[in-house]
XYZ file of N, CA, C and O in Angstrom:
292
model
N 85.340 123.543 94.359
C 85.632 123.882 95.739
C 87.124 124.066 95.943
O 87.933 123.821 95.064
N 87.470 124.475 97.131
C 88.872 124.694 97.490
C 89.492 123.361 97.858
O 88.943 122.607 98.648
N 90.636 123.061 97.268
C 91.309 121.800 97.546
C 91.930 121.780 98.930
O 92.486 122.760 99.376
N 91.808 120.669 99.613
C 92.429 120.483 100.918
C 93.377 119.298 100.799
O 93.008 118.257 100.286
N 94.601 119.474 101.276
C 95.620 118.455 101.088
C 96.304 118.124 102.404
O 96.647 119.010 103.163
N 96.496 116.860 102.666
C 97.223 116.428 103.853
C 98.719 116.616 103.616
O 99.211 116.492 102.500
N 99.420 116.914 104.693
C 100.871 117.123 104.626
C 101.568 115.898 104.038
O 102.502 116.035 103.246
N 101.115 114.708 104.391
C 101.772 113.496 103.879
C 101.728 113.445 102.352
O 102.687 113.016 101.716
N 100.631 113.917 101.759
C 100.527 113.962 100.296
C 101.553 114.937 99.723
O 102.260 114.625 98.770
N 101.621 116.145 100.323
C 102.582 117.139 99.847
C 104.011 116.627 99.986
O 104.842 116.832 99.104
N 104.286 115.967 101.106
C 105.634 115.462 101.337
C 106.002 114.409 100.297
O 107.105 114.402 99.767
N 105.048 113.541 99.996
C 105.289 112.496 99.000
C 105.544 113.110 97.625
O 106.465 112.712 96.908
N 104.750 114.111 97.250
C 104.863 114.703 95.920
C 106.104 115.583 95.774
O 106.657 115.683 94.689
N 106.522 116.244 96.848
C 107.650 117.169 96.751
C 108.972 116.554 97.196
O 110.026 117.130 96.958
N 108.912 115.401 97.864
C 110.106 114.750 98.411
C 110.824 115.668 99.412
O 112.037 115.580 99.576
N 110.086 116.557 100.064
C 110.662 117.477 101.043
C 110.704 116.816 102.415
O 109.902 115.941 102.721
N 111.645 117.252 103.240
C 111.673 116.773 104.619
C 110.542 117.449 105.383
O 110.014 118.487 104.973
N 110.167 116.890 106.515
C 109.092 117.469 107.325
C 109.425 118.898 107.731
O 108.579 119.792 107.659
N 110.672 119.133 108.155
C 111.080 120.463 108.594
C 111.039 121.472 107.468
O 110.550 122.590 107.629
N 111.554 121.088 106.304
C 111.577 121.972 105.145
C 110.156 122.303 104.697
O 109.823 123.451 104.417
N 109.296 121.298 104.640
C 107.920 121.497 104.224
C 107.191 122.391 105.222
O 106.419 123.270 104.828
N 107.456 122.216 106.491
C 106.836 123.029 107.535
C 107.189 124.505 107.352
O 106.326 125.387 107.472
N 108.451 124.789 107.035
C 108.893 126.168 106.816
C 108.178 126.764 105.606
O 107.705 127.902 105.650
N 108.080 126.005 104.525
C 107.419 126.498 103.314
C 105.934 126.756 103.567
O 105.376 127.762 103.108
N 105.286 125.860 104.304
C 103.866 126.029 104.625
C 103.665 127.278 105.475
O 102.734 128.055 105.249
N 104.556 127.502 106.445
C 104.463 128.694 107.290
C 104.577 129.961 106.449
O 103.820 130.914 106.630
N 105.523 129.965 105.496
C 105.696 131.140 104.628
C 104.456 131.391 103.784
O 104.020 132.541 103.625
N 103.868 130.344 103.222
C 102.664 130.487 102.405
C 101.488 130.970 103.241
O 100.688 131.791 102.803
N 101.399 130.468 104.477
C 100.327 130.886 105.381
C 100.482 132.358 105.749
O 99.510 133.128 105.713
N 101.709 132.774 106.092
C 101.965 134.171 106.465
C 101.685 135.120 105.307
O 101.263 136.260 105.518
N 101.891 134.661 104.077
C 101.629 135.488 102.900
C 100.134 135.543 102.572
O 99.710 136.333 101.741
N 99.338 134.693 103.231
C 97.906 134.659 102.972
C 97.521 133.810 101.775
O 96.398 133.894 101.286
N 98.441 132.970 101.309
C 98.182 132.145 100.129
C 97.461 130.845 100.466
O 96.811 130.264 99.605
N 97.632 130.353 101.689
C 96.963 129.125 102.118
C 96.414 129.313 103.528
O 96.839 130.193 104.276
N 95.449 128.467 103.875
C 94.954 128.365 105.243
C 95.375 126.996 105.750
O 95.390 126.024 105.000
N 95.746 126.928 107.015
C 96.237 125.684 107.600
C 95.346 125.310 108.774
O 95.043 126.136 109.626
N 94.922 124.048 108.804
C 94.100 123.534 109.892
C 94.798 122.313 110.466
O 95.152 121.392 109.735
N 95.018 122.333 111.764
C 95.651 121.191 112.429
C 94.611 120.487 113.282
O 93.904 121.122 114.051
N 94.514 119.159 113.116
C 93.587 118.379 113.914
C 94.119 116.956 114.031
O 95.247 116.682 113.637
N 93.327 116.078 114.596
C 93.740 114.690 114.762
C 92.783 113.774 114.017
O 91.587 114.036 113.940
N 93.329 112.697 113.450
C 92.532 111.649 112.825
C 93.098 110.317 113.297
O 94.278 110.045 113.103
N 92.273 109.517 113.923
C 92.706 108.220 114.471
C 93.923 108.378 115.386
O 94.877 107.612 115.314
N 93.883 109.392 116.235
C 94.945 109.676 117.210
C 96.276 110.101 116.586
O 97.292 110.116 117.258
N 96.275 110.421 115.314
C 97.491 110.920 114.667
C 97.285 112.386 114.287
O 96.202 112.765 113.835
N 98.320 113.228 114.451
C 98.167 114.622 114.040
C 97.961 114.720 112.536
O 98.560 113.966 111.768
N 97.083 115.618 112.135
C 96.761 115.797 110.724
C 96.771 117.284 110.424
O 96.100 118.066 111.090
N 97.563 117.704 109.445
C 97.618 119.100 109.028
C 97.020 119.207 107.638
O 97.459 118.525 106.717
N 96.004 120.057 107.510
C 95.336 120.248 106.232
C 95.627 121.649 105.718
O 95.597 122.613 106.477
N 95.902 121.752 104.419
C 96.179 123.046 103.789
C 95.154 123.272 102.689
O 94.852 122.354 101.935
N 94.638 124.489 102.626
C 93.735 124.833 101.525
C 94.161 126.174 100.954
O 94.579 127.072 101.683
N 94.060 126.282 99.637
C 94.491 127.511 98.968
C 93.419 128.590 99.135
O 92.227 128.288 99.097
N 93.847 129.817 99.337
C 92.931 130.944 99.476
C 92.695 131.562 98.096
O 93.437 131.282 97.142
N 91.691 132.423 97.966
C 91.515 133.120 96.683
C 92.771 133.895 96.280
O 93.152 133.889 95.109
N 93.443 134.532 97.236
C 94.688 135.239 96.941
C 95.756 134.264 96.452
O 96.476 134.532 95.490
N 95.863 133.118 97.113
C 96.827 132.102 96.707
C 96.568 131.607 95.298
O 97.494 131.425 94.500
N 95.306 131.414 94.977
C 94.931 130.962 93.628
C 95.325 132.019 92.596
O 95.880 131.710 91.542
N 95.056 133.295 92.911
C 95.397 134.400 92.015
C 96.910 134.473 91.801
O 97.384 134.607 90.673
N 97.684 134.369 92.883
C 99.142 134.454 92.770
C 99.700 133.273 91.995
O 100.680 133.407 91.257
N 99.086 132.089 92.146
C 99.549 130.920 91.404
C 99.324 131.120 89.905
O 100.198 130.816 89.097
N 98.151 131.654 89.532
C 97.857 131.928 88.116
C 98.865 132.935 87.563
O 99.379 132.764 86.454
N 99.166 133.979 88.345
C 100.158 134.973 87.912
C 101.525 134.329 87.708
O 102.232 134.618 86.745
N 101.895 133.420 88.623
C 103.176 132.715 88.525
C 103.229 131.861 87.254
O 104.218 131.896 86.505
N 102.166 131.111 86.989
C 102.115 130.266 85.795
C 102.197 131.122 84.536
O 102.928 130.797 83.591
N 101.475 132.245 84.519
C 101.523 133.132 83.351
C 102.920 133.718 83.147
O 103.382 133.855 82.010
N 103.589 134.049 84.243
C 104.965 134.558 84.149
C 105.889 133.510 83.550
O 106.746 133.816 82.723
N 105.717 132.258 83.980
C 106.535 131.172 83.422
C 106.269 131.003 81.935
O 107.204 130.811 81.150
N 104.999 131.076 81.542
C 104.654 130.944 80.117
C 105.322 132.046 79.302
O 105.845 131.781 78.218
N 105.283 133.273 79.818
C 105.902 134.397 79.101
C 107.412 134.205 79.007
O 108.025 134.507 77.986
N 108.006 133.703 80.084
C 109.459 133.484 80.096
C 109.865 132.399 79.099
O 110.854 132.527 78.386
N 109.079 131.332 79.040
C 109.406 130.201 78.184
C 109.046 130.441 76.717
O 109.633 129.833 75.819
N 108.086 131.331 76.484
C 107.637 131.616 75.110
C 107.624 133.125 74.855
O 106.564 133.694 74.624
N 108.789 133.759 74.862
C 108.786 135.211 74.617
C 108.362 135.502 73.179
O 108.658 134.754 72.267
N 107.699 136.619 73.017
C 107.223 136.969 71.659
C 108.153 137.929 70.981
O 108.859 138.670 71.530
């Protein structure tokens, strides 16, 4: 299935500030790479991000580009 991640998890893993992470999420959403859902859980705002098929494809392309760069033939 498509992974859904809370902003707090992303912030912890990337060590990004809330503002910086928000800008990056907006850019990914505008590019069509992720879908963003905002809701509340236990009276706290909760932002969920899930990768789209396009986002998954672009990520694979990015990883392959890195592999080619790191291991040129």
